[in-house]
C-alpha positions as a Python dict, from the first residue, in 0.01 Angstrom:
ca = {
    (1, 'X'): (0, 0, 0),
    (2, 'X'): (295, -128, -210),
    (3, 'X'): (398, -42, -541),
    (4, 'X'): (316, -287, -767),
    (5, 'X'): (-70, -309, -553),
    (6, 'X'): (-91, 56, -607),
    (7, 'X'): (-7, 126, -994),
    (8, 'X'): (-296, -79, -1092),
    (9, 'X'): (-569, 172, -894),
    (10, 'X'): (-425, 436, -1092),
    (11, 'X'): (-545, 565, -1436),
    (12, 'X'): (-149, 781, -1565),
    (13, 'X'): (-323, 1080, -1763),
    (14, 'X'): (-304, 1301, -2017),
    (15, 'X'): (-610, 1498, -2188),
    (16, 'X'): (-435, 1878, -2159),
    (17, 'X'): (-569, 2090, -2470),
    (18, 'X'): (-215, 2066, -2583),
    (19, 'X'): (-140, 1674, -2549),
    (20, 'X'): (5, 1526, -2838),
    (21, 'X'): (67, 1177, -2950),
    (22, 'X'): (458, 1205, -2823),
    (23, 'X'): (258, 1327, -2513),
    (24, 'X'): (48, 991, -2534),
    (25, 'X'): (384, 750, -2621),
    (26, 'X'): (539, 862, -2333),
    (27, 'X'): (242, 831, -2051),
    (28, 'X'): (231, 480, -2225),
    (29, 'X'): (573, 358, -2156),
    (30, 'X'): (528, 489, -1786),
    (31, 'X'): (239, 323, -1756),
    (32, 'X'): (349, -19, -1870),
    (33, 'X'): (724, 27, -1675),
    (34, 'X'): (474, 55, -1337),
    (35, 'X'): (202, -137, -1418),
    (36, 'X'): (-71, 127, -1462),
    (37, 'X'): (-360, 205, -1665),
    (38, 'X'): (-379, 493, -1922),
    (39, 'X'): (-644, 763, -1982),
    (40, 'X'): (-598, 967, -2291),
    (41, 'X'): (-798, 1185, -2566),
    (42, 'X'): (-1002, 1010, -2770),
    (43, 'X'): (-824, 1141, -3093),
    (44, 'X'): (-530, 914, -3022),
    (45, 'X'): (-733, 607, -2873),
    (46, 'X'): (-584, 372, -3236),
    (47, 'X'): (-241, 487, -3254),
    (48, 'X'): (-220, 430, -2871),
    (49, 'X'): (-418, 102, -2917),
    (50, 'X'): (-181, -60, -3172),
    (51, 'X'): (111, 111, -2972),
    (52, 'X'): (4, -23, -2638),
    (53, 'X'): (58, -382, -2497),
    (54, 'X'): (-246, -613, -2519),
    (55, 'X'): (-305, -608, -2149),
    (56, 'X'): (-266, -192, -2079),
    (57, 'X'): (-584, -63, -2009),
    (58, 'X'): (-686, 259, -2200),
    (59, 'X'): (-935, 434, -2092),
    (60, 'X'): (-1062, 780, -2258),
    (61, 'X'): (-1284, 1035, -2238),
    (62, 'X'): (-1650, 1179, -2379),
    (63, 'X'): (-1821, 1481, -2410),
    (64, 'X'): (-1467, 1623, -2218),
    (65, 'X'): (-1411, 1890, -2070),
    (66, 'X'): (-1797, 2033, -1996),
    (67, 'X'): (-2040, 1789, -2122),
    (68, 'X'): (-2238, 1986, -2314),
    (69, 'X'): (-2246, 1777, -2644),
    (70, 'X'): (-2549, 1693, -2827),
    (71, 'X'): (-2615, 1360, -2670),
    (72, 'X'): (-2636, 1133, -2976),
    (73, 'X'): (-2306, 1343, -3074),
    (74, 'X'): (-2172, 1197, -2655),
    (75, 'X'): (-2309, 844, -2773),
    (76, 'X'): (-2172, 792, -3103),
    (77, 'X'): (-1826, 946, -2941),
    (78, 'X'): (-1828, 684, -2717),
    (79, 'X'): (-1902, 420, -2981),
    (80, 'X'): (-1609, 553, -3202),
    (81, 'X'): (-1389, 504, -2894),
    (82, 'X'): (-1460, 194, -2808),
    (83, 'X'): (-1411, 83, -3185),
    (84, 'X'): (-1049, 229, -3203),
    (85, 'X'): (-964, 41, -2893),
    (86, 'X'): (-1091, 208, -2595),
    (87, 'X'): (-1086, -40, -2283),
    (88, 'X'): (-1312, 200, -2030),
    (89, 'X'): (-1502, 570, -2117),
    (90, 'X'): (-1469, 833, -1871),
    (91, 'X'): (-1803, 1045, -1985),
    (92, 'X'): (-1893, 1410, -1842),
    (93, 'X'): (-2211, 1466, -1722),
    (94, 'X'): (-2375, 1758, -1812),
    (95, 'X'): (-2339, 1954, -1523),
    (96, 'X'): (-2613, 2232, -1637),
    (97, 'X'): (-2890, 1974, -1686),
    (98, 'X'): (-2871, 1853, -1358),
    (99, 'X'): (-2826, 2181, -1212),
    (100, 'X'): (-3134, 2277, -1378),
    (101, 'X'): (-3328, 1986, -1214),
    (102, 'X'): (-3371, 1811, -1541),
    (103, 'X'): (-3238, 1509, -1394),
    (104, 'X'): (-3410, 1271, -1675),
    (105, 'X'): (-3224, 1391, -1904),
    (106, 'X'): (-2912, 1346, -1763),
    (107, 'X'): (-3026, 1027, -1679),
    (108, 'X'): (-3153, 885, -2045),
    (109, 'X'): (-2806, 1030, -2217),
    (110, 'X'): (-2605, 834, -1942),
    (111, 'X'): (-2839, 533, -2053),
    (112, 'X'): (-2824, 565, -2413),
    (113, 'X'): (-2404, 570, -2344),
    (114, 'X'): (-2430, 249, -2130),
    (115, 'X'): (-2615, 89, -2362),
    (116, 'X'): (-2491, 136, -2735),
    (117, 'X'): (-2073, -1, -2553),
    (118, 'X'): (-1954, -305, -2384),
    (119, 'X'): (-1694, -184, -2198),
    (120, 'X'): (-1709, -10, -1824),
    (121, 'X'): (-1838, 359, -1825),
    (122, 'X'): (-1769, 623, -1566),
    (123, 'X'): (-1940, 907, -1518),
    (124, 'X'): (-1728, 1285, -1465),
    (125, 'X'): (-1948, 1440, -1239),
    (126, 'X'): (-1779, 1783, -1187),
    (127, 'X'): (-1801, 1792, -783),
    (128, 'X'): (-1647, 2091, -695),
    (129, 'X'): (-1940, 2233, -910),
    (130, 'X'): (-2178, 2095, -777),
    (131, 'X'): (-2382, 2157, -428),
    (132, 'X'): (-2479, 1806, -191),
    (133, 'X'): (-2742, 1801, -279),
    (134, 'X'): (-2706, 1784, -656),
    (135, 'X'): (-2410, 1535, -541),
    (136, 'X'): (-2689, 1308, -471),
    (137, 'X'): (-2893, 1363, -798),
    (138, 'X'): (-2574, 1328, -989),
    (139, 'X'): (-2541, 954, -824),
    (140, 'X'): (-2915, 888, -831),
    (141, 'X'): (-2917, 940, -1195),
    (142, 'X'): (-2617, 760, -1294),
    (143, 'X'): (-2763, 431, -1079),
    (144, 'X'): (-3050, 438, -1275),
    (145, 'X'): (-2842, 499, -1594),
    (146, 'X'): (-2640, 167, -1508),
    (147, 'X'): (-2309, 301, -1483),
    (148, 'X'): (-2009, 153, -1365),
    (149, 'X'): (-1808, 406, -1171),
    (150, 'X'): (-1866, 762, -1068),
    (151, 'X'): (-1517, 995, -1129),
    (152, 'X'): (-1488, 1323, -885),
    (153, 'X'): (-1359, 1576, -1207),
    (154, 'X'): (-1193, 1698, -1480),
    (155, 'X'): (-885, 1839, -1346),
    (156, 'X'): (-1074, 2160, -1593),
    (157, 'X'): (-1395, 2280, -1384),
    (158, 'X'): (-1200, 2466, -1107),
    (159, 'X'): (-1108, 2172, -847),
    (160, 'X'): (-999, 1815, -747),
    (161, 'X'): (-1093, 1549, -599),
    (162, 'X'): (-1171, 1603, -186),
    (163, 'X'): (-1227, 1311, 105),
    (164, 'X'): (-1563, 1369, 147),
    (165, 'X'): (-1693, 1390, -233),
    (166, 'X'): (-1579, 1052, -240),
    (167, 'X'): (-1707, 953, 32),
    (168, 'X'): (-2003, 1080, -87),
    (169, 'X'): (-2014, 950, -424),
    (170, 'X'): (-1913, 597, -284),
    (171, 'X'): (-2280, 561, -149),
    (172, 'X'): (-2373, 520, -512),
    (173, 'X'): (-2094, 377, -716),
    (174, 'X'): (-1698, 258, -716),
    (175, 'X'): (-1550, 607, -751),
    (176, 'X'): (-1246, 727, -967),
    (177, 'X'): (-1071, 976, -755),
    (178, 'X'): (-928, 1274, -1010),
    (179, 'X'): (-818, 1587, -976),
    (180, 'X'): (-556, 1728, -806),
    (181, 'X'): (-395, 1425, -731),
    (182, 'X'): (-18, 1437, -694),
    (183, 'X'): (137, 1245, -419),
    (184, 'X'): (132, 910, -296),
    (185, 'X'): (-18, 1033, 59),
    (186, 'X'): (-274, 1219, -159),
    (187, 'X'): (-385, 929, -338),
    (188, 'X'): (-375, 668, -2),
    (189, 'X'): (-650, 952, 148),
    (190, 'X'): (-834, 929, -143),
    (191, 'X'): (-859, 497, -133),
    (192, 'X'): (-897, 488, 247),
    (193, 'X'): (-1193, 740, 187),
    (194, 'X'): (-1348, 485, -59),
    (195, 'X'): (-1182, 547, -391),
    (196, 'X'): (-1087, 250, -615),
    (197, 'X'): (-913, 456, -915),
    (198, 'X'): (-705, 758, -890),
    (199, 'X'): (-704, 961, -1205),
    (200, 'X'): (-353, 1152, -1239),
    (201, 'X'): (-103, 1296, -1455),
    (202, 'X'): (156, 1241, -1183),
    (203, 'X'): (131, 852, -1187),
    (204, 'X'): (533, 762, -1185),
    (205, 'X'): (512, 1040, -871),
    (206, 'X'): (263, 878, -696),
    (207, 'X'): (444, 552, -723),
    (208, 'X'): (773, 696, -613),
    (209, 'X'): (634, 795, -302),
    (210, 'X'): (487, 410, -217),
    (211, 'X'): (687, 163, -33),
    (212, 'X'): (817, -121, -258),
}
């Protein structure tokens, strides 16, 4: 896959506990030089917005890095974000309800999330945490919560993105391959195993590595 194809299946991050909005500036201009999308805390989601070019997508993140927000405290996050500008909401999952079988109400907080924006939401579900089995809960719940894309992890719960999780998680929704992700033969694997969006702080990398 060519360069300029490429940069627009890739979301250029930065959401480190130490990011700053010189942090955010910068992934912006990358972004824009190669065409990519951007996927930053939500603490910076205006400046970047009235920094940004119309046409760069922003994307951000909810209940990051475990999940374990109050859910009306997840959903009025994500209504905040999309106010200051926010394009797309990455949103963690909370990886101890579904571990715990409660799988409604995993389901009803995705729901509530889908419901109260208007922009796409993908769901964090944390699978190097998780078992296959709970894979497959993790998808059933966010079909039935009606969202958009399903994202492998963090970067933050102790692993990356593999072939087979998306493979996995395609079955249910697009997936956002993240994690781990730091070469341009790393990301191919990841599409040609069903991935439509590579999360990665190594964007301008990735793109050095395709053919132009």
């Amino acid at each position: 896959m060519k360069q300029d194809e490429l940069a627009g299946h890739i979301d250029h991050t930065v959401l480190g506990p130490e990011t700053t909005m010189a942090d955010v500036r910068q992934v912006i201009e990358e972004a824009e030089a190669w065409g990519m999308n951007v996927c930053i805390p939500p603490c910076y989601v205006a400046e970047a917005r009235d920094l940004a070019e119309a046409e760069t997508t922003i994307a951000t993140v909810i209940g990051f890095p475990h999940g374990q927000h109050d859910p009306a405290i997840k959903r009025e996050e994500a209504v905040r974000a999309v106010e200051a500008g926010a394009d797309e909401l990455d949103v963690v999952l909370n990886v101890g309800r579904l571990q715990a079988g409660e799988t409604d109400a995993v389901r009803d907080e995705l729901a509530a999330i889908v419901e109260a924006v208007s922009v796409p939401v993908k769901v964090i579900v944390e699978a190097p945490l998780l078992s296959e089995a709970e894979k497959h809960a993790a998808g059933e719940a966010a079909v039935a919560a009606g969202v958009d894309f399903l994202k492998t992890a963090t970067g933050f719960g102790g692993g990356g993105a593999t072939v087979e999780d998306v493979e996995l998680l395609a079955e249910y929704r697009p997936v956002k391959a993240s994690g781990g992700i730091g070469s341009y033969e790393a990301a191919m694997a990841m599409l040609e195993a069903g991935a439509e969006r590579i999360g990665a702080s190594s964007g301008v990398e990735i793109l050095s590595g395709a053919p132009e």
